[in-house]
Coordinates of C-alpha atoms in Angstrom, one line a residue:
X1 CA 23.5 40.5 -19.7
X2 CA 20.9 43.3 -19.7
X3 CA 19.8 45.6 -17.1
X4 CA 17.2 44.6 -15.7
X5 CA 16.2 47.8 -14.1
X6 CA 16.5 49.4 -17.7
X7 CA 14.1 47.2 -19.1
X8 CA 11.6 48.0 -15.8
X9 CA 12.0 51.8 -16.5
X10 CA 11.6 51.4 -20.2
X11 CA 8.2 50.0 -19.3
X12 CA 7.0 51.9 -17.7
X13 CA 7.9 55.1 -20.3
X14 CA 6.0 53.0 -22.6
X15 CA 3.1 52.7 -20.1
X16 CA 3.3 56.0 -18.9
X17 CA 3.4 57.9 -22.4
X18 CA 6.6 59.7 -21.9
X19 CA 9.6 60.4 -19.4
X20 CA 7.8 63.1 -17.2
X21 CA 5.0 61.1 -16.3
X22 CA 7.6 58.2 -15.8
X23 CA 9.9 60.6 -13.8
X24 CA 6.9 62.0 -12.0
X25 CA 5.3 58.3 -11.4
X26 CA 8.5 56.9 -10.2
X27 CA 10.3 59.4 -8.4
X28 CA 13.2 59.2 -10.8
X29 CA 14.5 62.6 -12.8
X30 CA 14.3 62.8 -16.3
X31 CA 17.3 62.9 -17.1
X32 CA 18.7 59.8 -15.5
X33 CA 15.6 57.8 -17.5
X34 CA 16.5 59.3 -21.0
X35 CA 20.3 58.6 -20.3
X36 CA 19.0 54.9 -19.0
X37 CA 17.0 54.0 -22.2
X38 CA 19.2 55.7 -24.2
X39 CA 21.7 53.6 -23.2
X40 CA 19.3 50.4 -23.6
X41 CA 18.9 51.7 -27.0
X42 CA 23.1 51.4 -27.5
X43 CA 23.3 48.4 -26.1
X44 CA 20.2 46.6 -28.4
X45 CA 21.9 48.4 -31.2
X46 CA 17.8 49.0 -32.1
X47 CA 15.8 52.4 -31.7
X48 CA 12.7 51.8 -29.0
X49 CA 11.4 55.6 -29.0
X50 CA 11.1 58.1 -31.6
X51 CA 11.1 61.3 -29.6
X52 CA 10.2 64.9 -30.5
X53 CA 10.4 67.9 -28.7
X54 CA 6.7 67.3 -27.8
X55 CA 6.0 63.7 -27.8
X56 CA 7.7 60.2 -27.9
X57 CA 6.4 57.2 -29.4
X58 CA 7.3 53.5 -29.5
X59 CA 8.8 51.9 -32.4
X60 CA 7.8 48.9 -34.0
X61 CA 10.9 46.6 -32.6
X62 CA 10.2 48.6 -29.7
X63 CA 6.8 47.6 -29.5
X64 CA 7.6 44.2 -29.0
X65 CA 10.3 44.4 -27.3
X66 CA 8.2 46.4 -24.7
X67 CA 6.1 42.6 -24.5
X68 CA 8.6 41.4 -22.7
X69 CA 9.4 44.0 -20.4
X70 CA 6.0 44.2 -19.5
X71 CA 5.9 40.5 -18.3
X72 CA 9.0 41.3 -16.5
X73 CA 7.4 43.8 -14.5
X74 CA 4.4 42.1 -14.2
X75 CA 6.5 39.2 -12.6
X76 CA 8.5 41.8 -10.4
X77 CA 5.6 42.8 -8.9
X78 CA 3.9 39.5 -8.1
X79 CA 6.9 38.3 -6.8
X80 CA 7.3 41.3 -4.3
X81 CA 3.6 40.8 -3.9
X82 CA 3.9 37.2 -2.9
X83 CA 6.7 38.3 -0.3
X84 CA 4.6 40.9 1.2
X85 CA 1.5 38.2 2.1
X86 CA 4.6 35.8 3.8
X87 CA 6.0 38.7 5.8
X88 CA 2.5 40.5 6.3
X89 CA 1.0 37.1 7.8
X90 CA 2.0 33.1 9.1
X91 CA 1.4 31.3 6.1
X92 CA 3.5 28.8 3.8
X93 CA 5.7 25.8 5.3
X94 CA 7.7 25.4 7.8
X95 CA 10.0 22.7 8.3
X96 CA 11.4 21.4 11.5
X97 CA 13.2 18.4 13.4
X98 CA 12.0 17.2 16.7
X99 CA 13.1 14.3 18.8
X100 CA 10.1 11.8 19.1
X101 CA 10.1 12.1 22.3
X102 CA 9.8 15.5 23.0
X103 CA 7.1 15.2 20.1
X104 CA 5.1 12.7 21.3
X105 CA 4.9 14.5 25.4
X106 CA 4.5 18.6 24.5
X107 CA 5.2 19.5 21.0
X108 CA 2.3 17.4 18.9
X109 CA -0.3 19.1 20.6
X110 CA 1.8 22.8 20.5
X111 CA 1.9 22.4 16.5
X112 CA -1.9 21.1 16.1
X113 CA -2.9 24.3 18.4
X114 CA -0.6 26.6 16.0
X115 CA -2.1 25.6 13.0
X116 CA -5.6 25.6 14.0
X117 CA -4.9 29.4 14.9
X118 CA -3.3 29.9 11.5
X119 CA -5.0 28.4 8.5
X120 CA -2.5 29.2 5.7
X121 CA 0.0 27.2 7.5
X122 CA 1.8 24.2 6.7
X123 CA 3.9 22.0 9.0
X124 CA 6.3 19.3 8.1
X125 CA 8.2 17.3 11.0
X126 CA 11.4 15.0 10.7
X127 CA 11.0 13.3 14.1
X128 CA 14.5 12.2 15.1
X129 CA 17.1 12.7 17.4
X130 CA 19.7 12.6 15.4
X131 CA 21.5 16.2 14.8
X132 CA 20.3 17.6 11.6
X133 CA 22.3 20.4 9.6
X134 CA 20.1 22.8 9.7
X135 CA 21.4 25.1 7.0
X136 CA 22.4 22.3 4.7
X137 CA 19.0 20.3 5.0
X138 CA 16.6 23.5 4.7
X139 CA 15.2 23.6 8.1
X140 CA 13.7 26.2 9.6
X141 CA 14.8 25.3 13.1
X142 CA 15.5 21.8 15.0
X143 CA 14.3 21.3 18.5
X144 CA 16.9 19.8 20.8
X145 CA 17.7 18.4 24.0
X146 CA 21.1 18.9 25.0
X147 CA 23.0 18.6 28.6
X148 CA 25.8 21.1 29.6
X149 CA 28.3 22.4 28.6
X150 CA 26.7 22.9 25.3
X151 CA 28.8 23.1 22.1
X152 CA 29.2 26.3 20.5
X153 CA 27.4 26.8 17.1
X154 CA 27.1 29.1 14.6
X155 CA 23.0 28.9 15.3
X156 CA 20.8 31.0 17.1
X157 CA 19.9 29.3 20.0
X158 CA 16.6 29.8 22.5
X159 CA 16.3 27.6 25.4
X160 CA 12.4 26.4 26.0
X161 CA 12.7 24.8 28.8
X162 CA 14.6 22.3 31.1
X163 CA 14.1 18.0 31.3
X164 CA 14.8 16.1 34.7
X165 CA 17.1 13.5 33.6
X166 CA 16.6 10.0 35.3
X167 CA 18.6 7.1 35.7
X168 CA 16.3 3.8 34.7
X169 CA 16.2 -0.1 33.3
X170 CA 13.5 -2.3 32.9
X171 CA 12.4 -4.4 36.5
X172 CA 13.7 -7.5 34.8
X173 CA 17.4 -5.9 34.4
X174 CA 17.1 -4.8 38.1
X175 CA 15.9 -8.7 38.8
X176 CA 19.2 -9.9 37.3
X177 CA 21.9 -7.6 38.1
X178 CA 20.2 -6.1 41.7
X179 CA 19.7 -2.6 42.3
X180 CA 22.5 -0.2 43.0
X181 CA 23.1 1.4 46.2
X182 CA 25.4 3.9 45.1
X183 CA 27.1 5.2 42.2
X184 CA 30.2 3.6 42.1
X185 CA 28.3 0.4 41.6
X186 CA 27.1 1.1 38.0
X187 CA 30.7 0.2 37.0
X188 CA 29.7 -3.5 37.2
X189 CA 26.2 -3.3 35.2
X190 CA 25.9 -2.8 31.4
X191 CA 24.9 0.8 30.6
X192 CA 24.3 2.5 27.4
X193 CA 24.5 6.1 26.4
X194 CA 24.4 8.7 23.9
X195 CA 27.4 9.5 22.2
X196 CA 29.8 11.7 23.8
X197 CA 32.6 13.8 22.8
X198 CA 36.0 11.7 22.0
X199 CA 34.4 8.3 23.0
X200 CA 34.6 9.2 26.5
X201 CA 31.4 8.3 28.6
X202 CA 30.9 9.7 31.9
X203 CA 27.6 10.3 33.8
X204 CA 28.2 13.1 36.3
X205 CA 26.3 12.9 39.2
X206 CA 25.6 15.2 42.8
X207 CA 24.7 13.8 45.8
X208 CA 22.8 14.0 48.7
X209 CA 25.4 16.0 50.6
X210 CA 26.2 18.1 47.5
X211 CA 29.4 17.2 46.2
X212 CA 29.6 16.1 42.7
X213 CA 30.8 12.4 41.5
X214 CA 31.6 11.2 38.3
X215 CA 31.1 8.0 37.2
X216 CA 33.3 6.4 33.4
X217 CA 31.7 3.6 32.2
X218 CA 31.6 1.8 28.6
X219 CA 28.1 1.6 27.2
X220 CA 27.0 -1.5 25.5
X221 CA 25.3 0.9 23.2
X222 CA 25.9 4.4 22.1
X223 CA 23.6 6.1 19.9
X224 CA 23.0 9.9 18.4
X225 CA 19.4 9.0 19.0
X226 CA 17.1 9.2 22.0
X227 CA 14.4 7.1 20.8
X228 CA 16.5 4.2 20.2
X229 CA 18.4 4.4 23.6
X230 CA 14.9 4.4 25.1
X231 CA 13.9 1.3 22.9
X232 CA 17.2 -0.5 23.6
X233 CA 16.6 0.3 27.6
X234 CA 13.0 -1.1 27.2
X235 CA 14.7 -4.5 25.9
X236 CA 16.0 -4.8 29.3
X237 CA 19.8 -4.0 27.5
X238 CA 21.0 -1.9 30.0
X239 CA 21.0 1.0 32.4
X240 CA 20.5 4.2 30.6
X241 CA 20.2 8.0 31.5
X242 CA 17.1 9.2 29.6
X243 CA 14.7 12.5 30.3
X244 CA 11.8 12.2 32.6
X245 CA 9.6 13.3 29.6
X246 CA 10.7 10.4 27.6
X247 CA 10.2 7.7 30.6
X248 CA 7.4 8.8 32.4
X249 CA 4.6 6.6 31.2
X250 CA 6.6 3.5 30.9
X251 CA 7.5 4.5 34.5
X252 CA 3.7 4.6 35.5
X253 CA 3.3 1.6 33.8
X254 CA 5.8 -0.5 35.4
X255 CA 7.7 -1.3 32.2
X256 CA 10.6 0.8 33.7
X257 CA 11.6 2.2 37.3
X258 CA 14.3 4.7 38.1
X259 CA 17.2 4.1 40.1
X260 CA 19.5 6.1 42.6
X261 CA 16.7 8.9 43.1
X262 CA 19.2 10.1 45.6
X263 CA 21.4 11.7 43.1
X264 CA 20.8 14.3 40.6
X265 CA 22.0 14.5 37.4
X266 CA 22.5 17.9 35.1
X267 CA 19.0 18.9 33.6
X268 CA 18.7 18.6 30.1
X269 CA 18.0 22.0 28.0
X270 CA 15.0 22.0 25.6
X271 CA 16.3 24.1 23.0
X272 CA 15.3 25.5 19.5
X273 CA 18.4 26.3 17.4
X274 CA 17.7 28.0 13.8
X275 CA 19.7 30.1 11.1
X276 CA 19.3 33.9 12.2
X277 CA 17.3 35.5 14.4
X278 CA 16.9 38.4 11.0
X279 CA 14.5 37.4 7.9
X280 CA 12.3 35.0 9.8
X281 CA 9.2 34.9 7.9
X282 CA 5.8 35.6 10.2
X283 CA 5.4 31.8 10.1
X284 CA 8.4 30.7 11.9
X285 CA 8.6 33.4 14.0
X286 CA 4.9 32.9 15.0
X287 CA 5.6 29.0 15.8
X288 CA 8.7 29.9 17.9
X289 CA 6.6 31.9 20.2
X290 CA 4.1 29.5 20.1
X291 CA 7.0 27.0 21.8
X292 CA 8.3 29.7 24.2
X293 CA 4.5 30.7 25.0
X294 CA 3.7 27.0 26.0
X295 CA 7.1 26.1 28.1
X296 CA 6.6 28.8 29.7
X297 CA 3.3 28.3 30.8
X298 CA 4.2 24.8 32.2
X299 CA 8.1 25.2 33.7
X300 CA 9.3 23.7 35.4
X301 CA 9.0 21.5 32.1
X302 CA 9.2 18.9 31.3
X303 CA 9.6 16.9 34.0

């Protein structure tokens, strides 16, 4: 394959009218560009120049081969050109996935603000909880809501925020299988869960005098994704822990209450995970701190 760069500097010989004003133009001795083309020459197995002590001039093969080096240029340059307006401003599209809930409480209105400040922006949203490959599915970053420990990963990873996690059901599931007193009585009511590690379900609990209980149980359900949890506990399925952001208004509307407010259970991190923290473009860079900006201006969050 040809050298691209030889093809570039025989250009701009052409253009220029001769290796000095090349060298001069370019920054690029003489004598490496004369040993360059010359070499171009070798490899073609064509003469592109006719030089003279004095002068050079272009060939007839070498005229048109010096067509096509021209366009190549041309496109070298408007693709470094189209690089510098993505780095120089937020512009182009960014791709992201977001759980629905987290969408539908505080990010929604965080990407509508973002891209009325930036114009050239475009936005495209896979709303899901399930957890998306972010390298092998193009994303530019996933937002997450994940409860400790939290796995390792090979992604950069910037906590937003923290979610109260709550215990709740439906009034009618309370109606038929009573309200529990304490924790040990969830072992006799149907729960369901997100999946955990190796099957094994535990909701870890502290109490009111501090000390930490754990609680195994087999969910009816387990799911990779919060927004069917949330449906299935609105069916009056089972008990299920879910984050306050997710619950709240079916809470104030009476089509769920929470249970055992006497214990706590581990906060849920808001987080945004993404490739590399080097070679952002302006236009994910500028949405991230757009997400910091607004958690922090509302922690404790969300809750």
């Amino acid at each position: 394959m040809q050298d691209l760069n030889d093809m570039y500097l025989f250009a701009k010989v052409v253009e220029h009218g001769g290796y000095t004003a090349a060298s001069q133009a370019l920054g690029i001795p003489v004598s490496r560009i004369s040993r360059r083309i010359a070499g171009l020459e070798d490899e073609l197995g064509v003469r592109l120049l006719n030089r003279t002590t004095r002068k050079i001039s272009v060939t007839e093969i070498g005229h048109t081969y010096y067509q096509h080096c021209a366009a190549l240029a041309a496109e070298a340059a408007a693709a470094r050109e189209a690089v510098d307006r993505t780095t120089s401003q937020p512009q182009g599209l960014i791709r992201f996935s977001c759980p629905v809930g987290l969408l539908q409480s505080d990010v929604a209105r965080i990407v509508s603000d973002y891209l009325e400040r930036n114009p050239l922006v475009r936005v495209q949203i896979d709303a899901t909880s399930r957890r998306v490959d972010v390298v092998e599915e193009g994303f530019d970053l996933a937002l997450r809501v994940r409860q400790p420990p939290l796995e390792d990963s090979e992604l950069v990873v910037r906590p937003l925020a923290t979610s109260r996690m709550v215990l709740a059901a439906t009034p009618g599931f309370f109606a038929r299988h009573g309200q529990p007193q304490d924790v040990r009585d969830l072992a006799r009511m149907p729960t369901l869960s997100m999946m955990q590690a190796a099957e094994k379900h535990v909701w870890r609990f502290t109490g009111p005098d501090g000390k930490e209980v754990s609680v195994a149980h087999v969910p009816r359900l387990s799911v990779d994704d919060l927004s069917t949890l949330q449906t299935a506990v609105l069916q009056g399925l089972g008990l299920a822990c879910l984050p306050w952001f997710m619950v709240a208004a079916d809470v104030e509307a009476g089509r769920l209450q929470v249970t055992l407010t006497q214990y706590s259970l581990p906060e849920g991190i808001v987080q945004a995970v993404f490739p590399s923290r080097r070679g952002l473009v302006p236009a994910v860079r500028g949405f991230l701190d757009a997400l910091v900006a607004a958690y922090e201006k509302q922690l404790p969050a969300p809750c």
